[in-house]
Coordinates of N, CA and C in Angstrom, one line a residue:
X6 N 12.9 12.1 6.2 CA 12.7 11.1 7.2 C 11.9 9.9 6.7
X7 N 10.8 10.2 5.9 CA 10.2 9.3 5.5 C 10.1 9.3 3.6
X8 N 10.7 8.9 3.0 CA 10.9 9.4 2.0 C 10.4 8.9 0.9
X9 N 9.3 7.8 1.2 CA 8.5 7.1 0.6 C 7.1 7.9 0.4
X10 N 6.5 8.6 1.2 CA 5.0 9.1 1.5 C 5.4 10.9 0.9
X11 N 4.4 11.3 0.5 CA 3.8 12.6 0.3 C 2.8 12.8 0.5
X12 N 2.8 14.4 1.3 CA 1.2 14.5 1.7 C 0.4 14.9 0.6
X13 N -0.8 14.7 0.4 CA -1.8 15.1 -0.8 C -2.3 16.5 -0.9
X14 N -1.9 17.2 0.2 CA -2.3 18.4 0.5 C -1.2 19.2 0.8
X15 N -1.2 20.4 0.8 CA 0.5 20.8 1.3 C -0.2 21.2 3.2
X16 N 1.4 21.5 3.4 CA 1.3 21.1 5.2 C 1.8 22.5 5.6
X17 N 0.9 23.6 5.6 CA 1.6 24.9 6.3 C 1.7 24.7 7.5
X18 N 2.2 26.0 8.4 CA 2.6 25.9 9.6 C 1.6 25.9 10.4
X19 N 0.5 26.6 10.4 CA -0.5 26.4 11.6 C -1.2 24.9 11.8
X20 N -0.7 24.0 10.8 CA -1.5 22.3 10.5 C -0.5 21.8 11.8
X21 N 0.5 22.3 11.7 CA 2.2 21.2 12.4 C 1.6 21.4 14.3
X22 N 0.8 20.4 14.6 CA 0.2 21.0 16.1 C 0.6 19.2 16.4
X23 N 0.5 18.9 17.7 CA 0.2 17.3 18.2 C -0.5 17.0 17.6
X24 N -2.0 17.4 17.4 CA -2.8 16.8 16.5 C -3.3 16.9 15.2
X25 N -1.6 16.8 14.6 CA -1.7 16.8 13.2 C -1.7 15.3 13.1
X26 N -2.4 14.9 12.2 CA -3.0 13.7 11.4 C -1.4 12.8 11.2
X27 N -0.8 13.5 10.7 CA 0.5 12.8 9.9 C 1.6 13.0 11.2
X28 N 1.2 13.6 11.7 CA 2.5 13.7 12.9 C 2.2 12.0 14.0
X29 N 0.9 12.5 14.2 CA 0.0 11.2 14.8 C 0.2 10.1 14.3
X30 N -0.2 9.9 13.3 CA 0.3 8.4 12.8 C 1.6 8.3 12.4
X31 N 2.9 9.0 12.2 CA 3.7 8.4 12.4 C 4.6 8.3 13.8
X32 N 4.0 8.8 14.7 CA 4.0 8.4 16.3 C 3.6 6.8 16.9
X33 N 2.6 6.6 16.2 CA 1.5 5.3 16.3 C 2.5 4.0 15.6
X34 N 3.3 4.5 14.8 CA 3.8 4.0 13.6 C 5.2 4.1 13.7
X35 N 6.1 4.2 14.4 CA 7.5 4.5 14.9 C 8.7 3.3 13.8
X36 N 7.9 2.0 13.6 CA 8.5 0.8 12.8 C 8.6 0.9 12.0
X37 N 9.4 0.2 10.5 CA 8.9 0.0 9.7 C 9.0 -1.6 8.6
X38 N 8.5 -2.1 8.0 CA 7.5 -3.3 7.4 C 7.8 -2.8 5.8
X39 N 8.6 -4.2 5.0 CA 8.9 -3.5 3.8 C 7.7 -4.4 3.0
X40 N 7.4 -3.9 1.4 CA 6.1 -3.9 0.9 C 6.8 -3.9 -0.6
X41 N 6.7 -5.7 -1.5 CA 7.1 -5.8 -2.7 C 6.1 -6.2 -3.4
X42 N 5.6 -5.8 -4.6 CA 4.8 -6.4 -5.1 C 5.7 -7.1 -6.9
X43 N 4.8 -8.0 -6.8 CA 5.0 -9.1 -8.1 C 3.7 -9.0 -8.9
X44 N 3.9 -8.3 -10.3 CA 2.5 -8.0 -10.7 C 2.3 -9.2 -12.2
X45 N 1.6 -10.1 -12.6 CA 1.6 -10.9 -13.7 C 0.4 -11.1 -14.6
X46 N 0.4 -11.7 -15.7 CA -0.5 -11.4 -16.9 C -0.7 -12.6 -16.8
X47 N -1.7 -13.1 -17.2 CA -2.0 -14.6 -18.1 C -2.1 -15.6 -17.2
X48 N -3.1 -15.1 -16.1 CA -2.8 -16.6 -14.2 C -1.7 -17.0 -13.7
X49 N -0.8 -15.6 -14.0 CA 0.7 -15.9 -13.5 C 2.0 -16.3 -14.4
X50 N 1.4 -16.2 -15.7 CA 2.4 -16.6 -16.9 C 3.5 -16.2 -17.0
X51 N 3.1 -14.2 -16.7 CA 4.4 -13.6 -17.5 C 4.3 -12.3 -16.4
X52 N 5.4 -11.8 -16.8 CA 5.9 -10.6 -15.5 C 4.4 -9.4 -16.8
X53 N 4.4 -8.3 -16.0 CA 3.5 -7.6 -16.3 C 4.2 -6.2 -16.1
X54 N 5.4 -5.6 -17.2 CA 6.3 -4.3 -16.5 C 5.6 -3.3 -17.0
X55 N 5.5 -2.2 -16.2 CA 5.0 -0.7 -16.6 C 4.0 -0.6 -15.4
X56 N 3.5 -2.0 -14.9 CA 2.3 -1.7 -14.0 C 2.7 -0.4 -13.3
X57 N 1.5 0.9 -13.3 CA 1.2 1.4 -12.2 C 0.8 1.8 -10.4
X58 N 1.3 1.2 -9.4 CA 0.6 0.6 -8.1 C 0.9 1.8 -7.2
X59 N -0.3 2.8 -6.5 CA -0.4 3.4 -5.8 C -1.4 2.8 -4.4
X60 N -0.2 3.3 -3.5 CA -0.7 2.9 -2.4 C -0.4 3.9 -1.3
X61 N -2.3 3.9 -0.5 CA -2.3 4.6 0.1 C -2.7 4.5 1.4
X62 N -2.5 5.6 2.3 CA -3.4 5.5 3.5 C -4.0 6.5 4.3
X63 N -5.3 6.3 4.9 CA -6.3 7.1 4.8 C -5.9 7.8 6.1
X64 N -5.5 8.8 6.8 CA -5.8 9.1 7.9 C -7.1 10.2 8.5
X65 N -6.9 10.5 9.5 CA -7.9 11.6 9.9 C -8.2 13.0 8.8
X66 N -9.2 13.6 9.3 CA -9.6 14.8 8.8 C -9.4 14.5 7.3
X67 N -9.1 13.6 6.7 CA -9.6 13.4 4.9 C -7.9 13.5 5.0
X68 N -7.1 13.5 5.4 CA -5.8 13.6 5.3 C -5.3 12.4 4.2
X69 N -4.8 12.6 3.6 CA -3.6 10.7 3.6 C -2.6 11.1 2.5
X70 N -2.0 9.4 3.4 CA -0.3 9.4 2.4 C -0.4 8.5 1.3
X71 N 0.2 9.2 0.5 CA 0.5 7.7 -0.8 C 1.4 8.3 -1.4
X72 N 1.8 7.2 -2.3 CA 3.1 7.0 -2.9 C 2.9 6.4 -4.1
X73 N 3.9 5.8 -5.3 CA 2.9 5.5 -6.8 C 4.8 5.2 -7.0
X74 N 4.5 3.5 -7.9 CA 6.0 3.2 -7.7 C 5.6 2.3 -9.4
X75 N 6.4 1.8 -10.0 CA 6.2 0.9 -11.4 C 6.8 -0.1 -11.5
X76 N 6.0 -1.5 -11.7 CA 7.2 -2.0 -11.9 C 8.0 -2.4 -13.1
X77 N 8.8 -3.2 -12.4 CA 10.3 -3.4 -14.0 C 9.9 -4.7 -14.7
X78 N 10.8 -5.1 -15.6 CA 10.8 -5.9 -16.9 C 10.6 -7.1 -16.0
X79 N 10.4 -7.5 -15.0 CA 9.9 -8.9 -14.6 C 8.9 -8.7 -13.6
X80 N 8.2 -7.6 -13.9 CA 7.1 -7.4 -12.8 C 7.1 -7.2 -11.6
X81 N 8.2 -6.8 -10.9 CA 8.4 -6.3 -9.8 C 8.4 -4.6 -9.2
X82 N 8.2 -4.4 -8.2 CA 8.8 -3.2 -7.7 C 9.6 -3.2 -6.7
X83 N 10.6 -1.9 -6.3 CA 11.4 -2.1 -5.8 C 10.5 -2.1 -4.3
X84 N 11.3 -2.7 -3.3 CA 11.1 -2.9 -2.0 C 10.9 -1.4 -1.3
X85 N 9.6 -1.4 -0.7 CA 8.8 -0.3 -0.2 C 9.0 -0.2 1.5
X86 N 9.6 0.8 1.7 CA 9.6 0.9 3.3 C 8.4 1.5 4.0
X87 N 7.5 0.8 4.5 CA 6.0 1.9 4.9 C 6.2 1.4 6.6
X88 N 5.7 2.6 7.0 CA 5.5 3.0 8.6 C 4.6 1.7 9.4
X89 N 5.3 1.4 10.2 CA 4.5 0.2 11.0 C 4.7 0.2 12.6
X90 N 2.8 0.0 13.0 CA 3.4 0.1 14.8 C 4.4 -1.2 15.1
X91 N 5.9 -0.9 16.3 CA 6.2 -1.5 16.7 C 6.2 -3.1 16.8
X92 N 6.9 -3.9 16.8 CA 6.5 -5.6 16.8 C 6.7 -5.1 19.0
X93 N 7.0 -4.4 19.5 CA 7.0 -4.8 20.7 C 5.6 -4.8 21.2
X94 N 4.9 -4.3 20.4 CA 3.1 -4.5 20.9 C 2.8 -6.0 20.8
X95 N 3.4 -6.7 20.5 CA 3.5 -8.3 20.3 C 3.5 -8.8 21.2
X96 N 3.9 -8.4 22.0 CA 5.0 -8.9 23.5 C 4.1 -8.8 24.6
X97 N 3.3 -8.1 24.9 CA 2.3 -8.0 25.5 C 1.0 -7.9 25.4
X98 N 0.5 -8.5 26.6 CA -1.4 -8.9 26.3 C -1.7 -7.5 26.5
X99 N -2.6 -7.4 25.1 CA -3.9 -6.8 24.7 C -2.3 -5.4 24.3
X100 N -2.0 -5.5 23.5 CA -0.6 -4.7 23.5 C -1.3 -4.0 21.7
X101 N -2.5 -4.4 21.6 CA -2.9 -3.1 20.9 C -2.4 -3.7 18.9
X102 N -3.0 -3.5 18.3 CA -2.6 -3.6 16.8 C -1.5 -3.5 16.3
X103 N -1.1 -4.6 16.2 CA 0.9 -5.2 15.5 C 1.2 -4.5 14.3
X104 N 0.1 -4.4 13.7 CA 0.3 -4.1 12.2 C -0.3 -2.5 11.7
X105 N 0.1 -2.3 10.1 CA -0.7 -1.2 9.8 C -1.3 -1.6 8.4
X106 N -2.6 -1.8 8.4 CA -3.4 -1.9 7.1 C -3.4 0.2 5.6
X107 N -3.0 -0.8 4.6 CA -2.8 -0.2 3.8 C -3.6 -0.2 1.9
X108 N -4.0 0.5 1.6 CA -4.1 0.3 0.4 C -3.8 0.3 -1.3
X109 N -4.0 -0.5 -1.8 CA -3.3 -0.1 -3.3 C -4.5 -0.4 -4.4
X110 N -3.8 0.4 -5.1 CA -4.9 0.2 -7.1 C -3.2 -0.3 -7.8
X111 N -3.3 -1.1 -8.8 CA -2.9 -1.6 -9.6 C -3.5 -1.0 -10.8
X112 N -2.6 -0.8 -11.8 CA -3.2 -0.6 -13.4 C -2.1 -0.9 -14.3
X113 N -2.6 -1.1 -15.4 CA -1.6 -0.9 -16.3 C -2.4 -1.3 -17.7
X114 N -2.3 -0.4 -19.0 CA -2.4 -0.6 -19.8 C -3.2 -1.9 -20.6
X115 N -4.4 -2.1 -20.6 CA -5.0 -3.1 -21.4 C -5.1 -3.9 -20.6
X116 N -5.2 -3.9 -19.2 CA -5.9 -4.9 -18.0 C -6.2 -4.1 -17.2
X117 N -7.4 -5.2 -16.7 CA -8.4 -4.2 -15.4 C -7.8 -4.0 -14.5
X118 N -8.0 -2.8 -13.5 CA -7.2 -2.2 -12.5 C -8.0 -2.9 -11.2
X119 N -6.9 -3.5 -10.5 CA -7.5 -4.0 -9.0 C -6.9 -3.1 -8.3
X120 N -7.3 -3.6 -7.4 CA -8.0 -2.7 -6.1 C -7.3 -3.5 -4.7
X121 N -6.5 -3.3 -3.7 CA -6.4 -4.1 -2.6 C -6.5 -3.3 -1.8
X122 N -7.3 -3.9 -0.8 CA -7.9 -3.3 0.8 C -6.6 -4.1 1.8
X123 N -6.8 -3.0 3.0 CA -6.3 -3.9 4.0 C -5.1 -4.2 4.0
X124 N -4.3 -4.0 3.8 CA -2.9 -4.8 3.1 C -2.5 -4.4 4.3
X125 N -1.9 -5.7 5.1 CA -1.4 -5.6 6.3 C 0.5 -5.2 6.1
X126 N 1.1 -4.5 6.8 CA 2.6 -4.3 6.8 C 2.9 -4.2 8.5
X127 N 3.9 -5.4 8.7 CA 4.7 -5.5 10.0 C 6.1 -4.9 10.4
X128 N 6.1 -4.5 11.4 CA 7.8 -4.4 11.8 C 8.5 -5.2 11.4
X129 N 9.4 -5.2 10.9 CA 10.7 -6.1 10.8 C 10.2 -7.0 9.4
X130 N 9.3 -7.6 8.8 CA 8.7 -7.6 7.9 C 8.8 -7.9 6.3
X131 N 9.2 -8.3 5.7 CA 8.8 -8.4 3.9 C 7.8 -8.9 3.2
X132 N 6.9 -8.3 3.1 CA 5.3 -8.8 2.6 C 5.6 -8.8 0.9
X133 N 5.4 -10.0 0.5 CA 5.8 -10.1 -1.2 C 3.9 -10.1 -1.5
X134 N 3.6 -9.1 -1.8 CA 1.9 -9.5 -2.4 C 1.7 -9.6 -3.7
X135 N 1.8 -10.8 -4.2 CA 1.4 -11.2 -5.3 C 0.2 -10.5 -6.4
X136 N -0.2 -9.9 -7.6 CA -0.7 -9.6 -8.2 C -1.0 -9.9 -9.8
X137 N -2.7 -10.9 -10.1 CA -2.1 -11.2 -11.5 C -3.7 -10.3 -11.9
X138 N -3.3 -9.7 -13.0 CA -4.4 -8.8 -13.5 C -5.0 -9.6 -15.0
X139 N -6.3 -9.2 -14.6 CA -7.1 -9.5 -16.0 C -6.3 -8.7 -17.6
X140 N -6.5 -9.4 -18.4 CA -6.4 -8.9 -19.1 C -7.5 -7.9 -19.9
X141 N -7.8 -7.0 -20.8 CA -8.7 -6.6 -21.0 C -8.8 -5.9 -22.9
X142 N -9.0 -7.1 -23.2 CA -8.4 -6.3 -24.5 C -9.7 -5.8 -25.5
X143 N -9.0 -5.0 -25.8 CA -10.3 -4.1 -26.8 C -11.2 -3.3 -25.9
X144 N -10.7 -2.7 -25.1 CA -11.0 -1.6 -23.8 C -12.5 -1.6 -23.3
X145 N -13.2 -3.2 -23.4 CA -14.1 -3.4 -22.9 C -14.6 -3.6 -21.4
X146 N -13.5 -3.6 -20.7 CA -13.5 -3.9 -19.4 C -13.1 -2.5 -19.1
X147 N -12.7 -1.2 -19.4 CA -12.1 0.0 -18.7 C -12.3 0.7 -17.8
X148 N -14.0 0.1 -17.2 CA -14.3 1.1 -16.4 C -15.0 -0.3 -15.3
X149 N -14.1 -0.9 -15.0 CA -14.6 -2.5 -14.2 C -13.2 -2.1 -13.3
X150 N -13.0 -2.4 -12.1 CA -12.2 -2.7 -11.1 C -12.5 -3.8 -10.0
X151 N -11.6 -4.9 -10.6 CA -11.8 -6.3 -9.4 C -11.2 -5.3 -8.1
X152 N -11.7 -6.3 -7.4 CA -11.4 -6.1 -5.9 C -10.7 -7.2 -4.9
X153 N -9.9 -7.1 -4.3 CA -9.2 -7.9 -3.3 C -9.4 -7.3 -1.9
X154 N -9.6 -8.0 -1.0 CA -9.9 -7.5 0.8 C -8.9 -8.5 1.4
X155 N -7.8 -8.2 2.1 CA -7.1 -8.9 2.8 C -8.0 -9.1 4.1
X156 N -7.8 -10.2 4.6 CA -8.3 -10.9 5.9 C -7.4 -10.3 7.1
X157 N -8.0 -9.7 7.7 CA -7.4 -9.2 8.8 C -6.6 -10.5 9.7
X158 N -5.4 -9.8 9.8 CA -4.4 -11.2 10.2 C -4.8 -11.8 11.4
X159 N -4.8 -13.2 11.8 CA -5.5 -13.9 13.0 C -4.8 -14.0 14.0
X160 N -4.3 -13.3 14.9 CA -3.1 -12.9 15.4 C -3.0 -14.1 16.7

């Protein structure tokens, strides 16, 4: 049904209740909001292929989903379908959070691994998030991770 996400934990039978964590947020989360990233070298020079980008999300009880996708010979990945509340919460006052914030690490070989917080994904949706990574050569930077915080959207 959801064929993007795995749980990090396995899910026996006595977990599967209303208030399972993962059942819950994808109740909350009924939409879905697609999620491309464009990863590049050198301030945007050159595609950056192999990158590694895992992205996850945190739910209750230490629970969470993530997924881990690479991109191709022009720095892309393929288009990500991730769970998003309804755009009909839009429609109405005080109709509650439009969106679902998400997060990812970036890495790839001989550049510092960033980090993005927040990453908002909407119903109906194609969020292209741009990503250009330090380079790092001579593995002096290996244990440094930039950081990006998305702005909570100004609705």
């Amino acid at each position: 049904m959801y064929p993007y996400f795995q749980k990090n934990t396995p899910l026996h039978a006595a977990e599967r209740t209303a208030a399972d964590p993962i059942r819950t947020f994808f109740t909350q989360n009924p939409a879905f909001g697609t999620l491309l990233f464009q990863v590049t070298g050198g301030q945007g020079a050159f595609p950056v292929e192999g990158a590694t980008i895992t992205i996850t999300k945190a739910l209750a009880d230490g629970v969470s989903l993530s997924l881990r996708v690479v991109t191709d010979e022009s720095g892309k990945t393929v288009p990500l379908s991730l769970p998003a509340p309804s755009r009909a919460l839009s429609q109405a006052p005080n109709g509650g959070i439009v969106y679902a914030t998400y997060q990812a690490e970036v890495s790839a070989p001989n550049y510092v691994t960033t980090d993005i917080r927040d990453l908002p994904i909407f119903d109906g949706i194609t969020t292209i998030q741009p990503v250009n990574l330090t380079t790092d050569i001579g593995g002096r930077r290996q244990n440094e991770v930039e950081e990006i915080e998305d702005k909570e959207p100004d609705l």
